[in-house]
CSV table of C-alpha atoms in Angstrom, one decimal:
chain,number,residue,atom,x,y,z
A,4,MET,CA,-94.9,13.8,51.2
A,5,LYS,CA,-94.9,11.4,54.1
A,6,ILE,CA,-96.0,13.3,57.1
A,7,LEU,CA,-96.1,12.6,60.7
A,8,ILE,CA,-98.2,14.8,63.1
A,9,ALA,CA,-97.1,14.3,66.7
A,10,ALA,CA,-99.6,15.3,69.6
A,11,ALA,CA,-100.0,14.6,73.2
A,12,GLY,CA,-102.4,15.6,76.1
A,13,SER,CA,-106.1,16.2,76.5
A,14,TYR,CA,-108.8,16.0,73.6
A,15,GLY,CA,-108.2,19.7,72.8
A,16,ASP,CA,-104.5,19.2,72.6
A,17,VAL,CA,-105.2,16.5,70.0
A,18,ALA,CA,-108.4,17.0,68.2
A,19,PRO,CA,-107.7,20.0,66.1
A,20,TYR,CA,-105.0,18.1,64.3
A,21,THR,CA,-107.3,15.5,63.0
A,22,GLY,CA,-108.8,18.2,61.0
A,23,LEU,CA,-105.4,19.5,59.7
A,24,GLY,CA,-104.1,16.1,58.9
A,25,ALA,CA,-107.5,15.5,56.9
A,26,ARG,CA,-106.8,18.8,54.7
A,27,LEU,CA,-103.2,17.7,54.3
A,28,ARG,CA,-104.5,14.2,53.1
A,29,GLU,CA,-107.1,15.9,50.7
A,30,ALA,CA,-104.2,17.8,49.2
A,31,GLY,CA,-102.3,14.7,48.1
A,32,HIS,CA,-100.1,13.9,51.1
A,33,ARG,CA,-99.7,10.6,53.0
A,34,VAL,CA,-100.5,11.5,56.8
A,35,ALA,CA,-100.2,9.6,60.0
A,36,LEU,CA,-100.9,11.1,63.5
A,37,ALA,CA,-99.1,9.8,66.6
A,38,ALA,CA,-101.2,10.1,69.9
A,39,ASP,CA,-102.0,7.9,72.8
A,40,ASP,CA,-104.2,4.9,72.3
A,41,SER,CA,-107.5,6.8,73.4
A,42,TYR,CA,-107.5,8.9,70.3
A,43,ALA,CA,-106.8,6.0,67.8
A,44,ARG,CA,-110.5,5.8,66.7
A,45,LEU,CA,-110.7,9.6,66.5
A,46,VAL,CA,-107.7,9.7,64.1
A,47,ARG,CA,-108.8,6.7,61.8
A,48,ALA,CA,-112.2,8.5,61.4
A,49,ALA,CA,-110.3,11.4,59.7
A,50,GLY,CA,-108.8,9.1,57.4
A,51,LEU,CA,-105.3,9.1,58.9
A,52,GLU,CA,-102.8,6.4,59.9
A,53,PHE,CA,-102.8,6.1,63.6
A,54,ARG,CA,-99.4,5.6,65.4
A,55,ALA,CA,-99.3,5.2,69.2
A,56,LEU,CA,-97.7,7.3,71.8
A,57,PRO,CA,-97.0,6.7,75.5
A,58,ALA,CA,-100.5,7.6,77.5
A,59,ASP,CA,-100.3,11.1,79.0
A,60,PRO,CA,-100.3,11.0,82.7
A,61,ARG,CA,-103.1,13.3,83.3
A,62,ARG,CA,-105.3,10.7,81.6
A,63,GLU,CA,-104.2,7.9,84.1
A,64,GLU,CA,-107.0,6.8,86.5
A,65,GLY,CA,-106.2,7.3,90.2
A,66,ALA,CA,-103.1,9.1,89.5
A,67,ALA,CA,-101.2,9.7,92.7
A,68,PRO,CA,-102.0,13.2,94.5
A,69,GLY,CA,-99.6,15.4,95.7
A,70,GLY,CA,-99.9,19.0,94.4
A,71,LYS,CA,-97.9,20.7,91.8
A,72,ARG,CA,-94.5,19.1,92.8
A,73,GLU,CA,-95.9,15.5,92.3
A,74,LEU,CA,-97.6,16.6,88.8
A,75,MET,CA,-94.1,18.0,87.6
A,76,ARG,CA,-92.6,14.7,88.6
A,77,ARG,CA,-95.0,12.6,86.9
A,78,ALA,CA,-94.9,15.0,83.9
A,79,ALA,CA,-91.2,14.8,83.8
A,80,ALA,CA,-91.4,11.1,83.8
A,81,PHE,CA,-94.0,11.0,80.9
A,82,VAL,CA,-91.4,13.2,78.8
A,83,ARG,CA,-88.9,10.7,79.1
A,84,GLU,CA,-91.3,8.1,77.7
A,85,LEU,CA,-92.6,10.4,75.2
A,86,GLY,CA,-89.3,11.0,73.3
A,87,PRO,CA,-88.7,7.4,72.4
A,88,GLY,CA,-92.3,7.1,71.5
A,89,ILE,CA,-92.1,10.1,69.1
A,90,ALA,CA,-88.5,8.6,67.6
A,91,GLY,CA,-90.5,5.1,67.0
A,92,ALA,CA,-93.4,6.8,65.5
A,93,ALA,CA,-91.4,8.6,62.9
A,94,ALA,CA,-89.3,5.6,62.1
A,95,PRO,CA,-91.2,4.1,59.0
A,96,GLY,CA,-90.1,6.7,56.5
A,97,THR,CA,-91.3,10.1,57.6
A,98,GLU,CA,-90.2,13.0,55.6
A,99,LEU,CA,-91.7,15.8,57.5
A,100,LEU,CA,-92.8,16.2,61.4
A,101,LEU,CA,-95.6,18.6,62.4
A,102,LEU,CA,-95.3,18.9,66.2
A,103,SER,CA,-97.7,20.4,69.0
A,104,ALA,CA,-96.5,22.4,71.8
A,105,THR,CA,-96.2,19.4,74.0
A,106,THR,CA,-94.2,17.0,71.4
A,107,ALA,CA,-92.1,19.9,69.9
A,108,PRO,CA,-89.2,20.0,72.4
A,109,LEU,CA,-88.7,16.3,71.8
A,110,GLY,CA,-89.6,16.2,68.1
A,111,ARG,CA,-87.1,18.5,67.0
A,112,HIS,CA,-84.3,16.3,67.9
A,113,VAL,CA,-85.9,13.2,66.2
A,114,ALA,CA,-86.0,15.6,63.2
A,115,GLU,CA,-82.3,16.4,63.5
A,116,ALA,CA,-81.3,12.7,63.9
A,117,LEU,CA,-83.5,11.6,60.7
A,118,GLY,CA,-82.3,14.7,58.7
A,119,ILE,CA,-85.8,15.7,57.8
A,120,PRO,CA,-87.4,19.1,58.4
A,121,ALA,CA,-90.0,19.9,61.3
A,122,LEU,CA,-92.7,22.6,61.9
A,123,ASP,CA,-93.9,23.8,65.2
A,124,LEU,CA,-97.8,24.2,65.3
A,125,PRO,CA,-98.5,25.2,68.9
A,126,LEU,CA,-102.2,26.0,69.6
A,127,GLN,CA,-101.5,28.9,72.0
A,128,PRO,CA,-99.3,31.9,71.4
A,129,ASN,CA,-96.5,30.9,73.3
A,130,ALA,CA,-93.7,33.0,72.1
A,131,PRO,CA,-92.5,35.7,74.8
A,132,THR,CA,-93.9,39.3,74.0
A,133,ALA,CA,-94.5,42.6,75.4
A,134,ALA,CA,-98.1,42.5,74.8
A,135,PHE,CA,-99.2,39.9,77.4
A,136,PRO,CA,-97.9,37.7,80.1
A,137,PRO,CA,-97.3,33.8,79.2
A,138,VAL,CA,-100.5,32.0,78.6
A,139,VAL,CA,-100.3,29.7,81.7
A,140,THR,CA,-99.6,32.3,84.4
A,141,GLY,CA,-102.7,34.1,84.8
A,142,THR,CA,-104.0,37.3,83.0
A,143,ARG,CA,-102.4,40.0,84.8
A,144,SER,CA,-100.0,42.1,82.8
A,145,LEU,CA,-96.7,42.9,84.2
A,146,GLY,CA,-95.9,45.6,82.0
A,147,ARG,CA,-94.2,45.4,78.6
A,148,TRP,CA,-90.6,44.5,80.2
A,149,GLY,CA,-92.4,42.1,82.8
A,150,ASN,CA,-94.4,40.4,80.2
A,151,ARG,CA,-91.2,39.6,78.0
A,152,ALA,CA,-89.1,38.5,81.0
A,153,ALA,CA,-92.0,36.1,82.1
A,154,GLY,CA,-92.2,34.7,78.9
A,155,ARG,CA,-88.7,34.1,78.6
A,156,LEU,CA,-88.6,32.5,82.1
A,157,SER,CA,-91.7,30.3,81.0
A,158,LEU,CA,-89.7,28.7,78.2
A,159,ARG,CA,-86.7,28.3,80.7
A,160,ILE,CA,-89.2,26.2,83.0
A,161,VAL,CA,-90.4,23.8,79.8
A,162,ASP,CA,-86.8,23.6,79.0
A,163,ARG,CA,-86.0,22.4,82.7
A,164,LEU,CA,-89.1,19.9,82.5
A,165,TYR,CA,-87.8,18.5,79.1
A,166,ALA,CA,-84.2,18.4,79.9
A,167,ASP,CA,-83.9,14.9,81.4
A,168,GLY,CA,-86.0,13.5,78.3
A,169,VAL,CA,-83.9,15.3,76.0
A,170,ARG,CA,-80.7,14.2,77.3
A,171,ASP,CA,-81.8,10.5,77.2
A,172,LEU,CA,-83.4,11.1,73.6
A,173,ARG,CA,-80.2,12.8,72.1
A,174,ALA,CA,-78.3,9.7,73.2
A,175,ARG,CA,-80.6,7.2,72.2
A,176,LEU,CA,-80.5,8.7,68.7
A,177,GLY,CA,-76.7,9.1,68.6
A,178,LEU,CA,-76.7,12.7,68.7
A,179,PRO,CA,-74.1,14.8,70.6
A,180,PRO,CA,-74.9,16.0,74.0
A,181,ALA,CA,-76.3,19.7,74.1
A,182,SER,CA,-77.1,21.7,77.1
A,183,ALA,CA,-80.2,23.4,77.8
A,184,ARG,CA,-78.4,26.6,77.3
A,185,ALA,CA,-76.9,25.8,73.7
A,186,LEU,CA,-80.5,24.6,72.7
A,187,ARG,CA,-82.2,27.9,73.9
A,188,ARG,CA,-79.5,30.0,71.9
A,189,ARG,CA,-80.1,27.6,68.9
A,190,ARG,CA,-83.9,28.1,69.2
A,191,ASN,CA,-83.7,32.0,69.5
A,192,ALA,CA,-81.4,32.1,66.3
A,193,ASP,CA,-84.0,30.0,64.3
A,194,SER,CA,-85.8,31.7,61.7
A,195,ARG,CA,-88.1,29.0,60.6
A,196,PRO,CA,-91.7,29.6,60.7
A,197,VAL,CA,-93.8,28.7,63.5
A,198,LEU,CA,-97.7,28.5,62.8
A,199,HIS,CA,-99.8,29.1,65.8
A,200,GLY,CA,-103.4,27.7,65.3
A,201,VAL,CA,-104.9,30.9,66.9
A,202,SER,CA,-107.2,33.2,65.4
A,203,PRO,CA,-106.1,36.7,65.0
A,204,ALA,CA,-109.5,37.7,65.6
A,205,LEU,CA,-109.2,36.8,69.1
A,206,VAL,CA,-105.5,37.2,69.8
A,207,PRO,CA,-103.9,40.2,67.6
A,208,ARG,CA,-100.4,39.2,66.4
A,209,PRO,CA,-98.0,40.9,69.0
A,210,ALA,CA,-95.9,43.5,67.2
A,211,ASP,CA,-92.6,42.6,68.6
A,212,TRP,CA,-92.9,39.0,67.3
A,213,ARG,CA,-90.0,38.1,64.7
A,214,PRO,CA,-91.0,37.3,61.2
A,215,GLY,CA,-92.0,33.8,60.8
A,216,LEU,CA,-94.2,33.6,64.0
A,217,GLU,CA,-97.7,33.6,63.0
A,218,LEU,CA,-101.3,33.5,64.0
A,219,VAL,CA,-102.7,31.6,60.9
A,220,GLY,CA,-106.4,30.8,62.3
A,221,ASN,CA,-107.5,27.5,64.1
A,222,TRP,CA,-107.5,24.0,63.0
A,223,TRP,CA,-110.9,22.2,63.5
A,224,PRO,CA,-111.3,18.7,64.9
A,225,TYR,CA,-112.3,16.6,61.8
A,226,THR,CA,-116.1,16.1,61.3
A,227,ALA,CA,-117.4,13.7,58.8
A,228,PRO,CA,-119.3,15.4,55.9
A,229,ASP,CA,-122.1,13.1,56.7
A,230,ALA,CA,-122.1,13.6,60.5
A,231,THR,CA,-125.2,13.9,62.4
A,232,LEU,CA,-126.3,14.7,66.0
A,233,PRO,CA,-127.8,11.8,68.0
A,234,SER,CA,-131.5,11.6,67.3
A,235,GLU,CA,-132.4,12.2,70.9
A,236,LEU,CA,-130.5,15.4,70.7
A,237,GLU,CA,-132.3,16.5,67.4
A,238,ASP,CA,-135.6,15.8,69.2
A,239,PHE,CA,-134.7,18.0,72.0
A,240,LEU,CA,-133.4,20.8,70.0
A,241,ALA,CA,-136.7,20.6,68.1
A,242,ALA,CA,-138.8,20.6,71.3
A,243,GLY,CA,-138.3,24.1,72.1
A,244,PRO,CA,-136.3,27.4,72.2
A,245,PRO,CA,-132.3,27.1,71.6
A,246,PRO,CA,-130.7,25.6,74.9
A,247,VAL,CA,-127.4,26.8,76.8
A,248,PHE,CA,-124.6,24.0,76.3
A,249,VAL,CA,-122.7,23.3,79.5
A,250,GLY,CA,-119.5,21.2,79.1
A,251,PHE,CA,-116.2,21.3,81.1
A,252,GLY,CA,-114.3,19.0,78.6
A,253,SER,CA,-111.2,17.3,79.9
A,254,MET,CA,-111.7,18.7,83.5
A,255,ALA,CA,-112.6,16.4,86.4
A,256,ALA,CA,-115.1,17.6,88.9
A,257,GLY,CA,-112.3,18.1,91.4
A,258,GLY,CA,-110.9,21.2,89.3
A,259,GLY,CA,-107.9,19.4,87.8
A,260,GLY,CA,-107.1,18.2,84.1
A,261,GLY,CA,-107.8,14.3,84.2
A,262,GLY,CA,-108.3,11.9,86.6
A,263,ASP,CA,-111.4,9.9,86.9
A,264,GLY,CA,-113.6,12.5,88.7
A,265,ARG,CA,-114.0,10.2,91.8
A,266,ASP,CA,-113.6,13.2,94.5
A,267,GLY,CA,-116.2,12.5,97.3
A,268,GLY,CA,-119.3,13.4,95.1
A,269,GLY,CA,-117.8,16.2,93.4
A,270,SER,CA,-119.3,15.1,90.0
A,271,GLU,CA,-122.8,15.2,91.6
A,272,ARG,CA,-122.4,18.5,93.5
A,273,LEU,CA,-121.3,20.0,90.1
A,274,ALA,CA,-124.3,18.8,88.2
A,275,ALA,CA,-126.7,19.7,90.8
A,276,THR,CA,-125.3,23.3,90.9
A,277,VAL,CA,-125.5,23.4,86.9
A,278,VAL,CA,-128.8,22.0,86.8
A,279,ALA,CA,-130.1,24.5,89.4
A,280,ALA,CA,-128.4,27.3,87.7
A,281,LEU,CA,-129.9,26.5,84.4
A,282,ARG,CA,-133.3,26.4,85.9
A,283,ARG,CA,-133.0,29.6,87.7
A,284,ALA,CA,-131.9,31.2,84.5
A,285,LYS,CA,-134.8,29.8,83.1
A,286,VAL,CA,-133.5,28.3,80.0
A,287,ARG,CA,-133.0,24.9,78.7
A,288,GLY,CA,-129.8,23.0,78.9
A,289,VAL,CA,-127.6,20.3,77.2
A,290,ILE,CA,-125.0,19.3,79.7
A,291,GLN,CA,-122.0,17.2,78.2
A,292,SER,CA,-120.8,14.6,80.8
A,293,GLY,CA,-117.0,15.0,79.8
A,294,TRP,CA,-114.2,13.8,82.2
A,295,ALA,CA,-116.3,15.0,85.1
A,296,GLY,CA,-119.0,12.5,84.3
A,297,LEU,CA,-121.5,15.1,84.7
A,298,THR,CA,-125.3,14.0,84.7
A,299,GLY,CA,-128.5,16.1,84.3
A,300,PRO,CA,-131.9,15.0,86.0
A,301,ALA,CA,-133.6,11.7,84.7
A,302,ASP,CA,-137.0,13.2,84.6
A,303,GLY,CA,-135.9,16.9,83.3
A,304,ALA,CA,-137.7,17.5,80.1
A,305,ASP,CA,-135.8,21.0,80.0
A,306,ILE,CA,-132.3,19.6,80.4
A,307,LEU,CA,-130.4,16.9,78.2
A,308,THR,CA,-127.4,15.0,78.8
A,309,VAL,CA,-125.1,14.0,76.1
A,310,GLY,CA,-121.6,12.5,75.5
A,311,GLU,CA,-119.1,13.7,72.8
A,312,VAL,CA,-120.7,15.5,70.0
A,313,PRO,CA,-119.4,17.6,67.2
A,314,HIS,CA,-119.1,21.3,68.3
A,315,THR,CA,-119.6,22.2,64.9
A,316,LEU,CA,-123.0,20.9,64.6
A,317,LEU,CA,-124.4,21.7,67.9
A,318,PHE,CA,-123.0,25.0,69.0
A,319,PRO,CA,-124.7,27.1,66.2
A,320,ARG,CA,-128.0,26.0,67.5
A,321,THR,CA,-127.4,26.8,71.2
A,322,ALA,CA,-128.1,30.3,72.9
A,323,ALA,CA,-124.8,30.1,74.8
A,324,VAL,CA,-122.1,28.1,75.7
A,325,VAL,CA,-120.8,27.5,79.3
A,326,HIS,CA,-117.4,25.9,79.2
A,327,HIS,CA,-114.0,25.6,80.6
A,328,ALA,CA,-112.3,28.1,78.1
A,329,GLY,CA,-110.3,25.5,76.7
A,330,ALA,CA,-108.4,26.8,73.7
A,331,GLY,CA,-110.5,24.5,71.2
A,332,THR,CA,-114.0,25.2,72.8
A,333,THR,CA,-113.4,28.7,73.1
A,334,ALA,CA,-112.7,29.0,69.4
A,335,ALA,CA,-115.6,26.6,68.3
A,336,ALA,CA,-118.1,28.8,70.1
A,337,LEU,CA,-116.9,31.9,68.6
A,338,ARG,CA,-116.9,30.2,65.2
A,339,ALA,CA,-120.8,29.5,66.0
A,340,GLY,CA,-121.4,33.2,66.9
A,341,VAL,CA,-122.3,32.0,70.2
A,342,PRO,CA,-121.9,34.0,73.5
A,343,ALA,CA,-119.9,32.4,76.1
A,344,VAL,CA,-119.7,32.0,79.8
A,345,PRO,CA,-116.3,30.9,80.6
A,346,VAL,CA,-115.4,28.8,83.8
A,347,PRO,CA,-111.7,28.6,83.6
A,348,VAL,CA,-109.8,26.0,85.6
A,349,THR,CA,-106.1,25.8,84.9
A,350,ALA,CA,-103.4,26.5,82.8
A,351,ASP,CA,-103.9,28.5,79.6
A,352,GLN,CA,-108.1,28.8,80.3
A,353,PRO,CA,-107.8,32.1,82.4
A,354,PHE,CA,-106.1,33.2,79.3
A,355,TRP,CA,-108.7,32.5,76.8
A,356,ALA,CA,-111.5,33.7,79.2
A,357,ALA,CA,-110.0,37.0,79.6
A,358,ARG,CA,-109.9,37.1,75.6
A,359,LEU,CA,-113.5,36.4,75.4
A,360,ALA,CA,-114.4,39.3,77.7
A,361,THR,CA,-111.8,41.6,75.6
A,362,VAL,CA,-113.6,40.9,72.6
A,363,GLY,CA,-117.0,41.2,74.2
A,364,ALA,CA,-118.1,37.7,73.4
A,365,GLY,CA,-118.2,36.5,76.8
A,366,THR,CA,-119.4,37.4,80.2
A,367,GLY,CA,-116.7,37.9,83.2
A,368,ALA,CA,-115.0,34.7,84.0
A,369,VAL,CA,-116.9,32.5,86.7
A,370,PRO,CA,-113.9,30.8,88.1
A,371,PHE,CA,-114.3,26.9,88.4
A,372,ARG,CA,-113.5,26.8,92.3
A,373,ALA,CA,-116.4,29.4,92.7
A,374,LEU,CA,-118.9,26.7,91.7
A,375,ALA,CA,-118.4,25.2,95.3
A,376,ALA,CA,-119.3,28.4,97.0
A,377,GLU,CA,-122.5,29.0,98.7
A,378,ASN,CA,-123.6,31.4,96.3
A,379,ALA,CA,-122.7,29.2,93.2
A,380,VAL,CA,-126.0,29.0,91.9
A,381,ASP,CA,-127.0,32.5,91.6
A,382,HIS,CA,-123.4,33.5,90.2
A,383,LEU,CA,-123.7,30.9,87.3
A,384,ALA,CA,-127.3,31.6,86.7
A,385,GLU,CA,-127.0,35.5,86.5
A,386,ALA,CA,-123.8,34.9,84.2
A,387,ILE,CA,-125.9,32.7,82.0
A,388,GLY,CA,-129.0,35.2,82.1
A,389,ARG,CA,-126.7,37.9,80.7
A,390,ALA,CA,-125.0,36.0,78.1
A,391,VAL,CA,-128.6,34.9,76.8
A,392,ARG,CA,-130.6,38.0,77.2
A,393,GLU,CA,-128.0,40.9,76.7
A,394,PRO,CA,-127.7,41.4,72.7
A,395,SER,CA,-124.0,42.9,73.0
A,396,TYR,CA,-122.7,39.3,73.9
A,397,ARG,CA,-124.0,37.6,70.9
A,398,ASP,CA,-123.4,40.9,68.5
A,399,ALA,CA,-119.8,40.5,69.5
A,400,ALA,CA,-119.5,36.8,69.1
A,401,ARG,CA,-121.0,37.3,65.5
A,402,ALA,CA,-118.5,39.8,64.7
A,403,VAL,CA,-115.6,37.7,65.4
A,404,ALA,CA,-117.2,34.9,63.5
A,405,ARG,CA,-117.3,37.0,60.6
A,406,CYS,CA,-113.6,37.4,60.8
A,407,MET,CA,-112.9,33.8,61.5
A,408,GLU,CA,-114.8,32.8,58.2
A,409,GLY,CA,-112.1,34.3,56.1
A,410,GLU,CA,-109.6,32.4,57.9
A,411,ASP,CA,-107.9,29.2,56.7
A,412,GLY,CA,-105.5,27.9,59.2
A,413,ALA,CA,-105.0,24.5,57.5
A,414,GLY,CA,-104.5,26.3,54.1
A,415,ALA,CA,-101.5,28.2,55.8
A,416,VAL,CA,-100.0,25.0,56.9
A,417,ILE,CA,-100.3,23.5,53.5
A,418,LYS,CA,-98.8,26.6,52.0
A,419,VAL,CA,-95.8,26.4,54.1
A,420,VAL,CA,-95.6,22.4,53.9
A,421,GLU,CA,-95.6,22.8,50.1
A,422,GLY,CA,-93.4,25.9,50.0
């Protein structure tokens, strides 16, 4: 089958689909992955055909500031570009569309126009439920009725964000106009499966979900069978006890997703806080530069700065992982059986930080904004020390890792695709 996976967003929004695509390719399918140009190398390394989508506005250097209203405006403008991009990527003979949470509201219309099936594969448990509030609205429960109501409201906000893009795309594809309400009714009546790339060991499946909404386990970024860590990192790991990994992924030093990190010295201040906290906790450290452009001390034999490295190779050799609580990094640390210090910034990150605390595999969250406070070094050092030295955190992480070993998220997708 000729399959197109369409994904858009940060590294964590795209990379898991490279591993899924590789598994589909190994099962005999012809797989292309559509994303923005910055992921072309990543996609091709997995043996997949790359097709370009418009760049995510969060990745544009020097994006205009202006708070949430400006962010929503730019996001809506991006959506209007993304729809034609998905349609163009799907045009060359695609027989099945696999869609991320970002691309699904548009990709479903492309599938309708082409007369082909589509399968939603989100990385967050985003269907309304009484069990917890929407993953992007914080961690405070609103009660069973309130959680469900908030979940439905969050979907309507997404509908509003995508409304202009959907209208333009349906007209472009020659489909009849459809109101947001009509599309919502159609979606609510849909019984097709939605497979979430989430481990039920971390988020139990809500009892009030309809049949077909499943948590199948994570999809992992593709790692070549012969992949190795850089020699400098291997030497560092061999030179002493397991270090603490610190990385904030696609978060810029100013605390927002994306951007170029040029925030009046924010990167330097953040790096200094991290280095001081590692040393106060008396642990070695590996700092990942990420979008924030973090750098450790030039003369620090106890701390090494690295670029992008496979989590699957590095995390099992660490004492703890300090991270922004993105879905992918959260899952990768748990898969390695390593305790976490979550430093959530925005969006779904507080949700994952809370889940880590619930299963006992992470300390209480250290909010990213707290790293700018006067006591930031003490606060972060104390959390790192607890994660490394209190056995309960590692025991809980290893218990979750054992559960995850029995999961096969990609296999579940293949079963549905071929069923």
